[in-house]
CSV table of C-alpha atoms and ligand atoms in Angstrom, one decimal:
chain,number,residue,atom,x,y,z
A,1,MET,CA,0.0,0.0,0.0
A,2,SER,CA,1.3,3.4,-0.8
A,3,ASN,CA,2.2,5.7,2.1
A,4,LYS,CA,2.2,8.8,0.0
A,5,PRO,CA,1.4,12.1,1.6
A,6,VAL,CA,-2.1,13.5,0.9
A,7,ILE,CA,-0.6,16.3,-1.2
A,8,LEU,CA,0.6,13.6,-3.6
A,9,GLY,CA,-2.6,11.7,-3.7
A,10,GLY,CA,-2.2,9.5,-0.6
A,11,GLU,CA,-4.8,8.6,2.0
A,12,PRO,CA,-5.0,10.8,5.1
A,13,ILE,CA,-3.6,9.3,8.3
A,14,LEU,CA,-5.5,11.6,10.7
A,15,PRO,CA,-9.1,10.7,11.3
A,16,LYS,CA,-9.9,14.4,11.6
A,17,PRO,CA,-8.0,17.7,11.3
A,18,VAL,CA,-5.8,18.8,14.2
A,19,PRO,CA,-5.8,22.5,15.0
A,20,LEU,CA,-2.5,24.2,16.1
A,21,THR,CA,-3.8,24.5,19.6
A,22,ARG,CA,-7.0,24.3,21.6
A,23,PRO,CA,-7.7,26.1,24.8
A,24,HIS,CA,-8.1,24.1,28.0
A,25,VAL,CA,-11.7,25.2,28.9
A,26,PRO,CA,-12.4,24.8,32.6
A,27,ARG,CA,-15.0,22.3,33.6
A,28,SER,CA,-18.3,24.0,33.0
A,29,ALA,CA,-20.4,22.8,36.0
A,30,LEU,CA,-18.0,24.2,38.5
A,31,VAL,CA,-17.6,27.5,36.6
A,32,VAL,CA,-21.3,27.9,36.1
A,33,ARG,CA,-21.9,27.5,39.8
A,34,GLU,CA,-19.2,30.1,40.6
A,35,PHE,CA,-20.7,32.5,38.0
A,36,ARG,CA,-24.1,32.1,39.7
A,37,ARG,CA,-22.5,32.9,43.0
A,38,ILE,CA,-20.8,36.0,41.6
A,39,LEU,CA,-24.0,37.2,40.0
A,40,SER,CA,-26.0,36.8,43.1
A,41,SER,CA,-23.3,38.5,45.2
A,42,GLY,CA,-23.7,41.6,43.0
A,43,LEU,CA,-19.9,42.1,43.1
A,44,ILE,CA,-18.9,41.3,39.5
A,45,THR,CA,-15.5,43.0,39.6
A,46,GLU,CA,-13.0,43.6,42.4
A,47,GLY,CA,-14.6,40.9,44.6
A,48,SER,CA,-13.6,37.8,46.5
A,49,CYS,CA,-12.8,35.8,43.4
A,50,LEU,CA,-10.1,38.1,42.3
A,51,LYS,CA,-8.6,38.1,45.8
A,52,GLU,CA,-8.7,34.3,46.0
A,53,PHE,CA,-7.2,33.9,42.5
A,54,GLU,CA,-4.3,36.2,43.5
A,55,GLU,CA,-3.8,34.3,46.7
A,56,ARG,CA,-3.7,31.0,44.9
A,57,LEU,CA,-1.3,32.3,42.3
A,58,TYR,CA,0.8,33.5,45.1
A,59,GLY,CA,0.9,30.0,46.4
A,60,TYR,CA,1.8,28.6,43.0
A,61,LEU,CA,4.3,31.2,41.7
A,62,GLY,CA,7.6,31.9,43.3
A,63,ALA,CA,6.9,35.6,43.9
A,64,GLU,CA,6.1,37.7,47.0
A,65,HIS,CA,3.4,39.7,45.3
A,66,VAL,CA,0.8,38.9,42.6
A,67,VAL,CA,-1.5,41.4,40.9
A,68,ALA,CA,-4.0,40.1,38.4
A,69,VAL,CA,-4.7,42.5,35.5
A,70,SER,CA,-6.8,42.7,32.4
A,71,SER,CA,-4.1,41.4,30.0
A,72,CYS,CA,-0.4,40.6,29.8
A,73,THR,CA,0.2,43.6,27.5
A,74,LYS,CA,-1.5,45.9,30.0
A,75,GLY,CA,0.5,44.2,32.8
A,76,LEU,CA,3.7,44.9,30.9
A,77,MET,CA,2.8,48.5,30.5
A,78,LEU,CA,1.8,48.9,34.1
A,79,ALA,CA,5.1,47.2,35.2
A,80,LEU,CA,7.2,49.4,33.0
A,81,ASN,CA,5.4,52.4,34.3
A,82,ALA,CA,5.9,51.3,37.9
A,83,LEU,CA,9.7,51.0,37.2
A,84,ASN,CA,9.7,54.7,36.2
A,85,ILE,CA,12.1,54.1,33.3
A,86,THR,CA,12.9,56.3,30.3
A,87,GLY,CA,14.8,55.9,27.1
A,88,GLU,CA,15.7,52.6,25.6
A,89,VAL,CA,14.5,49.1,26.4
A,90,ILE,CA,16.4,46.1,25.1
A,91,LEU,CA,14.2,43.2,24.0
A,92,PRO,CA,14.4,40.3,21.6
A,93,SER,CA,12.8,40.5,18.1
A,94,PHE,CA,11.9,36.8,18.1
A,95,THR,CA,8.7,37.2,20.1
A,96,PHE,CA,5.1,38.3,19.6
A,97,SER,CA,4.6,41.9,18.7
A,98,ALA,CA,2.8,42.6,22.0
A,99,THR,CA,6.2,42.6,23.8
A,100,ALA,CA,7.3,45.5,21.7
A,101,ALA,CA,3.9,47.2,21.8
A,102,ALA,CA,4.1,47.5,25.6
A,103,VAL,CA,7.4,49.3,25.2
A,104,VAL,CA,6.2,51.7,22.5
A,105,TRP,CA,2.9,52.5,24.3
A,106,SER,CA,5.0,53.4,27.4
A,107,GLY,CA,6.8,56.0,25.4
A,108,LEU,CA,10.0,54.0,25.4
A,109,ARG,CA,12.3,53.1,22.5
A,110,PRO,CA,12.6,49.4,21.7
A,111,VAL,CA,16.1,48.1,20.8
A,112,PHE,CA,15.9,44.7,19.3
A,113,VAL,CA,18.6,42.1,20.0
A,114,ASP,CA,19.4,38.8,18.5
A,115,CYS,CA,18.5,35.4,20.0
A,116,ASP,CA,20.2,32.2,20.7
A,117,PRO,CA,19.9,29.7,17.9
A,118,GLU,CA,19.4,26.8,20.3
A,119,THR,CA,17.0,28.2,23.0
A,120,PHE,CA,15.3,30.8,20.7
A,121,ASN,CA,15.5,33.2,23.7
A,122,ALA,CA,17.4,36.5,23.8
A,123,ASP,CA,21.1,36.0,23.6
A,124,PRO,CA,22.7,37.4,26.8
A,125,ALA,CA,25.8,38.5,25.0
A,126,ALA,CA,23.7,40.4,22.4
A,127,VAL,CA,21.8,42.0,25.3
A,128,GLU,CA,24.9,43.2,27.0
A,129,SER,CA,26.4,44.6,23.8
A,130,ALA,CA,23.2,46.6,23.1
A,131,VAL,CA,23.5,48.5,26.4
A,132,THR,CA,24.0,52.3,25.8
A,133,ASP,CA,23.8,55.4,28.0
A,134,GLU,CA,20.2,55.6,27.1
A,135,THR,CA,19.3,52.0,28.2
A,136,SER,CA,17.0,51.8,31.1
A,137,ALA,CA,15.7,48.3,31.0
A,138,ILE,CA,15.8,44.8,29.6
A,139,LEU,CA,12.5,43.1,28.6
A,140,ALA,CA,13.2,39.4,28.2
A,141,VAL,CA,10.8,36.7,27.0
A,142,HIS,CA,10.4,33.1,27.9
A,143,VAL,CA,9.9,32.1,24.3
A,144,PHE,CA,7.3,29.3,23.9
A,145,GLY,CA,7.6,28.8,27.6
A,146,ASN,CA,11.3,28.0,27.5
A,147,PRO,CA,12.7,29.8,30.5
A,148,ALA,CA,15.1,32.6,29.6
A,149,PRO,CA,18.5,32.6,31.3
A,150,VAL,CA,17.2,34.5,34.3
A,151,THR,CA,20.3,34.5,36.4
A,152,GLU,CA,22.6,35.7,33.5
A,153,LEU,CA,20.2,38.4,32.6
A,154,GLU,CA,19.9,39.5,36.3
A,155,GLN,CA,23.7,39.8,36.4
A,156,ILE,CA,23.8,41.9,33.3
A,157,ALA,CA,21.0,44.1,34.6
A,158,THR,CA,22.7,44.6,38.0
A,159,GLY,CA,26.1,45.2,36.3
A,160,HIS,CA,24.7,48.1,34.2
A,161,ASP,CA,22.1,49.3,36.7
A,162,LEU,CA,19.2,48.4,34.5
A,163,LYS,CA,15.7,47.3,35.4
A,164,LEU,CA,14.7,43.8,34.2
A,165,VAL,CA,11.2,42.7,33.3
A,166,PHE,CA,10.1,39.3,31.8
A,167,ASP,CA,7.4,38.9,29.3
A,168,ALA,CA,6.2,35.6,30.8
A,169,ALA,CA,3.2,35.4,28.6
A,170,HIS,CA,4.1,31.7,27.9
A,171,GLY,CA,5.5,31.1,31.4
A,172,PHE,CA,2.7,29.4,33.3
A,173,GLY,CA,3.7,25.8,33.5
A,174,SER,CA,7.5,26.5,33.0
A,175,LEU,CA,10.1,25.8,35.7
A,176,TYR,CA,13.4,27.6,35.9
A,177,GLU,CA,16.0,25.6,37.8
A,178,GLY,CA,13.2,23.6,39.3
A,179,GLU,CA,11.1,26.5,40.4
A,180,THR,CA,8.1,28.2,38.9
A,181,LEU,CA,8.8,31.5,37.2
A,182,GLY,CA,7.6,34.8,38.8
A,183,SER,CA,10.5,36.2,40.9
A,184,GLY,CA,12.9,36.9,38.1
A,185,GLY,CA,14.2,40.4,37.6
A,186,ASP,CA,12.0,43.3,38.9
A,187,ALA,CA,8.7,41.8,37.6
A,188,GLU,CA,7.4,39.0,35.4
A,189,VAL,CA,4.1,39.3,33.5
A,190,PHE,CA,2.0,36.3,32.5
A,191,SER,CA,-0.9,36.0,30.1
A,192,CYS,CA,-4.2,34.1,30.6
A,193,ILE,CA,-5.7,34.2,27.1
A,194,PRO,CA,-7.0,30.9,25.6
A,195,THR,CA,-3.8,30.1,23.7
A,196,LYS,CA,-1.7,30.1,26.8
A,197,LEU,CA,-1.6,27.3,29.5
A,198,LEU,CA,-3.6,29.1,32.2
A,199,VAL,CA,-6.9,30.3,30.7
A,200,ALA,CA,-9.0,33.1,32.2
A,201,ALA,CA,-10.6,34.0,28.8
A,202,GLU,CA,-8.7,37.3,29.0
A,203,GLY,CA,-6.3,38.4,31.6
A,204,GLY,CA,-2.7,38.8,32.8
A,205,VAL,CA,-0.7,38.5,36.0
A,206,VAL,CA,2.1,40.7,37.3
A,207,ALA,CA,4.4,38.9,39.7
A,208,THR,CA,7.1,40.6,41.6
A,209,ASP,CA,9.2,40.4,44.8
A,210,ASN,CA,9.2,44.1,45.2
A,211,PRO,CA,6.4,45.5,47.3
A,212,GLN,CA,6.7,49.0,45.8
A,213,ILE,CA,6.2,47.7,42.3
A,214,ALA,CA,3.3,45.6,43.4
A,215,GLU,CA,1.6,48.5,45.1
A,216,ARG,CA,2.2,50.8,42.1
A,217,VAL,CA,0.8,48.2,39.6
A,218,ARG,CA,-2.2,47.6,41.9
A,219,THR,CA,-2.9,51.3,42.0
A,220,ALA,CA,-2.3,51.7,38.3
A,221,ARG,CA,-4.9,49.1,37.4
A,222,GLU,CA,-7.3,51.4,39.3
A,223,TYR,CA,-6.7,54.7,37.4
A,224,GLY,CA,-3.9,55.5,39.9
A,225,ASN,CA,-6.5,55.8,42.6
A,226,PRO,CA,-5.2,54.6,45.9
A,227,GLY,CA,-8.7,54.4,47.3
A,228,ASN,CA,-9.5,58.0,48.1
A,229,TYR,CA,-9.8,59.2,44.5
A,230,ASP,CA,-6.8,61.5,44.9
A,231,ALA,CA,-4.9,60.1,42.0
A,232,TRP,CA,-1.4,59.3,43.0
A,233,PHE,CA,-0.3,59.2,39.3
A,234,ALA,CA,-2.0,58.9,35.9
A,235,GLY,CA,-3.0,55.2,36.0
A,236,SER,CA,-5.1,53.1,33.7
A,237,ASP,CA,-7.9,50.6,33.9
A,238,GLY,CA,-6.4,47.2,34.2
A,239,ARG,CA,-8.8,45.2,36.4
A,240,MET,CA,-9.6,41.5,36.0
A,241,SER,CA,-13.3,40.8,36.5
A,242,GLU,CA,-14.7,38.2,38.9
A,243,PHE,CA,-15.8,36.0,36.0
A,244,HIS,CA,-12.3,36.0,34.6
A,245,ALA,CA,-10.8,35.3,38.0
A,246,ALA,CA,-13.2,32.4,38.5
A,247,LEU,CA,-12.2,30.9,35.1
A,248,GLY,CA,-8.5,31.4,35.9
A,249,MET,CA,-8.9,29.8,39.3
A,250,GLU,CA,-10.4,26.7,37.8
A,251,SER,CA,-7.7,26.6,35.1
A,252,LEU,CA,-5.0,27.0,37.7
A,253,SER,CA,-6.2,23.8,39.4
A,254,SER,CA,-5.2,21.8,36.3
A,255,LEU,CA,-2.1,23.8,35.3
A,256,GLU,CA,0.5,21.5,36.7
A,257,ARG,CA,-1.2,18.4,35.2
A,258,ASN,CA,-1.5,20.2,31.8
A,259,ALA,CA,2.2,21.3,31.9
A,260,LYS,CA,3.3,17.7,32.6
A,261,LYS,CA,1.1,16.4,29.8
A,262,ARG,CA,2.6,18.9,27.3
A,263,ASN,CA,6.1,17.9,28.4
A,264,ARG,CA,5.2,14.2,27.8
A,265,LEU,CA,3.8,15.1,24.3
A,266,ALA,CA,6.9,17.2,23.5
A,267,GLY,CA,9.0,14.2,24.6
A,268,LEU,CA,7.1,12.0,22.3
A,269,TYR,CA,7.4,14.4,19.4
A,270,ARG,CA,11.2,14.5,20.0
A,271,GLU,CA,11.4,10.8,20.2
A,272,ARG,CA,9.4,10.2,17.0
A,273,LEU,CA,11.0,13.0,14.9
A,274,GLY,CA,14.4,12.9,16.4
A,275,ASP,CA,15.7,10.5,13.7
A,276,LEU,CA,14.8,12.7,10.8
A,277,PRO,CA,17.8,14.7,9.4
A,278,GLY,CA,17.5,18.5,9.6
A,279,LEU,CA,15.0,18.9,12.4
A,280,ARG,CA,16.1,20.6,15.6
A,281,PHE,CA,14.1,21.2,18.7
A,282,GLN,CA,14.1,24.1,21.1
A,283,LYS,CA,16.8,23.4,23.7
A,284,VAL,CA,15.6,23.7,27.3
A,285,ALA,CA,18.4,24.1,29.9
A,286,ALA,CA,19.1,21.2,32.3
A,287,GLY,CA,17.0,21.7,35.4
A,288,SER,CA,14.4,23.8,33.6
A,289,ARG,CA,11.1,22.8,32.1
A,290,GLY,CA,9.3,24.4,29.2
A,291,SER,CA,5.6,25.0,29.2
A,292,PHE,CA,5.5,24.0,25.5
A,293,LYS,CA,3.0,26.7,24.7
A,294,TYR,CA,4.0,25.6,21.2
A,295,PHE,CA,6.2,22.8,20.0
A,296,ALA,CA,8.7,24.5,17.9
A,297,VAL,CA,10.9,22.8,15.3
A,298,ALA,CA,13.7,24.4,13.3
A,299,VAL,CA,13.8,22.9,9.8
A,300,ASP,CA,17.2,22.9,8.0
A,301,PHE,CA,16.3,22.9,4.4
A,302,ARG,CA,19.6,21.4,3.2
A,303,GLU,CA,19.4,18.4,5.5
A,304,PHE,CA,15.7,17.9,5.6
A,305,GLY,CA,15.2,18.3,1.9
A,306,LEU,CA,12.2,20.5,2.1
A,307,THR,CA,11.8,24.1,3.3
A,308,ARG,CA,9.7,25.0,6.4
A,309,ASP,CA,7.0,26.4,4.1
A,310,GLU,CA,6.9,23.3,1.9
A,311,LEU,CA,6.6,21.1,5.0
A,312,ALA,CA,3.8,23.4,6.3
A,313,LEU,CA,1.9,23.2,3.0
A,314,ALA,CA,2.1,19.4,2.9
A,315,LEU,CA,1.0,19.2,6.5
A,316,THR,CA,-2.0,21.4,5.7
A,317,TYR,CA,-3.1,18.7,3.2
A,318,GLU,CA,-2.8,16.2,6.0
A,319,GLY,CA,-5.2,18.2,8.0
A,320,ILE,CA,-2.5,19.5,10.4
A,321,GLU,CA,-2.5,23.1,11.2
A,322,SER,CA,1.0,24.6,11.9
A,323,ARG,CA,2.2,28.1,12.3
A,324,ALA,CA,5.4,29.9,11.4
A,325,TYR,CA,6.0,31.8,14.6
A,326,TYR,CA,7.6,34.3,14.6
A,327,ASP,CA,7.8,35.1,10.9
A,328,PRO,CA,8.3,37.9,10.3
A,329,PRO,CA,10.1,38.7,13.6
A,330,VAL,CA,9.1,42.0,15.3
A,331,HIS,CA,11.9,44.1,13.9
A,332,ARG,CA,10.6,43.3,10.4
A,333,LEU,CA,7.0,44.2,11.1
A,334,ARG,CA,5.6,47.3,9.4
A,335,ASP,CA,5.7,49.7,12.3
A,336,TYR,CA,8.6,48.3,14.2
A,337,SER,CA,11.2,48.2,11.4
A,338,ARG,CA,11.7,51.9,11.9
A,339,TYR,CA,13.4,51.3,15.2
A,340,CYS,CA,16.2,49.3,13.5
A,341,ALA,CA,19.1,51.7,13.0
A,342,HIS,CA,21.7,49.4,11.5
A,343,GLY,CA,20.3,48.2,8.2
A,344,SER,CA,18.7,44.8,7.4
A,345,ASP,CA,21.3,42.3,8.6
A,346,GLU,CA,21.6,43.2,12.2
A,347,LEU,CA,19.8,40.2,13.7
A,348,PRO,CA,21.0,37.2,11.6
A,349,VAL,CA,20.0,34.5,14.0
A,350,THR,CA,16.5,35.9,14.4
A,351,ASP,CA,16.1,36.2,10.7
A,352,LYS,CA,17.3,32.7,10.1
A,353,LEU,CA,15.1,31.2,12.8
A,354,SER,CA,12.0,33.1,11.6
A,355,ARG,CA,12.5,31.5,8.2
A,356,CYS,CA,12.9,28.0,9.5
A,357,VAL,CA,10.8,27.5,12.6
A,358,ILE,CA,7.5,25.7,12.4
A,359,CYS,CA,5.2,25.3,15.4
A,360,LEU,CA,3.4,21.9,15.3
A,361,PRO,CA,0.1,21.3,17.1
A,362,MET,CA,0.3,21.3,20.9
A,363,SER,CA,-2.4,21.7,23.5
A,364,SER,CA,-3.3,20.3,26.9
A,365,VAL,CA,-6.2,18.4,25.3
A,366,MET,CA,-4.1,16.6,22.6
A,367,THR,CA,-3.6,12.8,22.8
A,368,ARG,CA,-0.5,10.7,22.3
A,369,ALA,CA,-2.1,9.2,19.2
A,370,MET,CA,-2.3,12.6,17.6
A,371,VAL,CA,1.4,13.2,18.1
A,372,GLU,CA,2.1,9.8,16.7
A,373,ASN,CA,0.0,10.5,13.7
A,374,ILE,CA,1.4,14.0,13.1
A,375,SER,CA,4.9,12.6,13.4
A,376,GLU,CA,4.0,9.8,10.9
A,377,CYS,CA,2.8,12.5,8.5
A,378,VAL,CA,6.1,14.4,8.8
A,379,TYR,CA,7.9,11.1,8.2
A,380,ARG,CA,6.2,10.4,4.9
A,381,ILE,CA,6.4,13.9,3.7
A,382,HIS,CA,10.1,13.7,4.3
A,383,ALA,CA,10.3,10.3,2.5
A,384,TYR,CA,8.6,11.7,-0.5
A,385,GLN,CA,10.6,15.0,-0.6
A,386,HIS,CA,11.8,14.6,-4.2
A,387,GLU,CA,8.4,13.8,-5.6
A,388,LEU,CA,6.9,16.6,-3.5
A,389,ARG,CA,9.4,19.2,-4.8
A,390,ARG,CA,8.8,18.2,-8.4
A,391,HIS,CA,5.0,18.4,-7.7
A,392,LEU,CA,5.4,21.9,-6.3
A,393,CYS,CA,7.7,23.0,-9.1
A,394,PHE,CA,5.1,21.9,-11.7
A,395,GLN,CA,2.4,23.7,-9.8
A,396,ARG,CA,4.5,26.9,-9.8
A,397,LEU,CA,5.1,26.5,-13.6
A,398,ALA,CA,1.5,25.9,-14.3
A,399,ALA,CA,0.4,29.0,-12.3
B,401,LIG,C1,0.1,36.3,24.1
B,401,LIG,C2,1.3,37.1,24.3
B,401,LIG,C3,1.3,38.4,24.8
B,401,LIG,C4,0.0,39.2,25.1
B,401,LIG,O1,-0.9,38.6,26.0
B,401,LIG,P1,-2.3,39.3,26.3
B,401,LIG,O2,-2.7,38.7,27.6
B,401,LIG,O3,-3.2,39.0,25.1
B,401,LIG,O4,-2.0,40.8,26.4
B,401,LIG,C5,2.4,39.1,25.1
B,401,LIG,N1,3.6,38.5,24.8
B,401,LIG,C6,3.7,37.3,24.3
B,401,LIG,C7,5.1,36.8,24.0
B,401,LIG,C8,2.6,36.6,23.9
B,401,LIG,O5,2.6,35.4,23.4
C-alpha cells in the first residue's frame, strides 16, 4: 500500500483535522456554579474571586506579590510604568509583537537584539552589547515557555544598573532551575488568554518580589486611585473581572497536570521526529522545564530536503495546522522596522530562525495518538521529498 502524503494523492492518516492549539476550557459545571454565586453577590468585579485567584497564584508562583490584571500587554505597560524608566528598552525580536507594543505604548524606545539559535531566547551577549547610556531596562521573553537565562540576565541588569522585566506570557507551566517563574528580575508578567496554559478567557498576571512595584501596579490598574480618588499618578484601567478570575482559578487547578502532559507530548514528538535529518528542537536548559506553549521545530532545508514552508503546506493537506512563529520577527513588522538603525542584517540568527521555525500542534487536550499520527505524516512527507518538490515545481510552472 502506498504511504504517499495526501498532497501527492495519498490517504489521510488523521481521522480528523488537528488545530494548532485548543484552549483548555475549565469544567463547566464548577464554573457555572461560581458564575451564579458571583452574579447573586452583586460584586462582579473587584470581589472575592479576584482576591482568591491572586492568593492561589501567590501559592503557585515563586513571587512575593501577585497582581491580576486585564491582560499581559497591559500588565507589561503597568510594570514598565511602575519602574519609572525612560529611554531605551532592550528586547528580543523573536517574540510576539505585544512585547514591543508595551514598550512603545509606554513612550520608550525598543532596541531589538538577536536570539540564541538553540534556545530561541534573547542571547545574553547580544543584550549586553546593546546597552548604551540611554538604556534603562531589559525586557526578556520566555519564548514558547522555554525559561530565559534569568540569572545571567539579572547579572547583566545589575552590572549596568538596569531594570529587568520578563514577558512571561508563555510562562505558566514553566520551571526555571526547578522553580516556577515569577520572581525573576523586577517583575514577570504572564498571560491568561486561551492560547496560553492558564486560561481566564482574557487576563494577565504581574508577579514581583518588590512591594513598591506591586503597590504601584495595583494602584495603576485602578486609574492611579489609591482608594480616596486622589490620583497618586496617571494610572489606567487594568482590572480583572470576577468572571475571569473564576475561570482562571479553575484553570489553575489543572495547570501542573497540563504542563506535565505537554512535556510528555513534547518528549514523544522529539522521540518520533528525532531520527529525521535536519529537524532541531528548542533546547531547554538542564534543570528547567518548558511549558511548551508551542512545540517549535527548526527545519534545516539542506538536511531535511524541504523548506519549512513546503513542510507546512504538505501538513495542511494532511489536516494538520501549523504556524510559522515568529515570521516575520518583530523588527521586520511594518511599524517596528523603523526602530532598527543598522540596516537589514543586524539580527542574523533571528532572521534565520524566523524562516525555518515551524510550530506543530500542541495543546493540553491533545492525545499521544495525535502526536504519533502527526509525526508519521512528517515522516512520509520527508520520505517523498523529491516527488513533492517536483510536484510543487510543476504547480508553480502551471500557475
Ligand atoms: C500572548 C502574548 C502576549 C499578550 O498577551 P495578552 O494577555 O493578550 O495581552 C504578550 N507577549 C507574548 C510573547 C505573547 O505570546
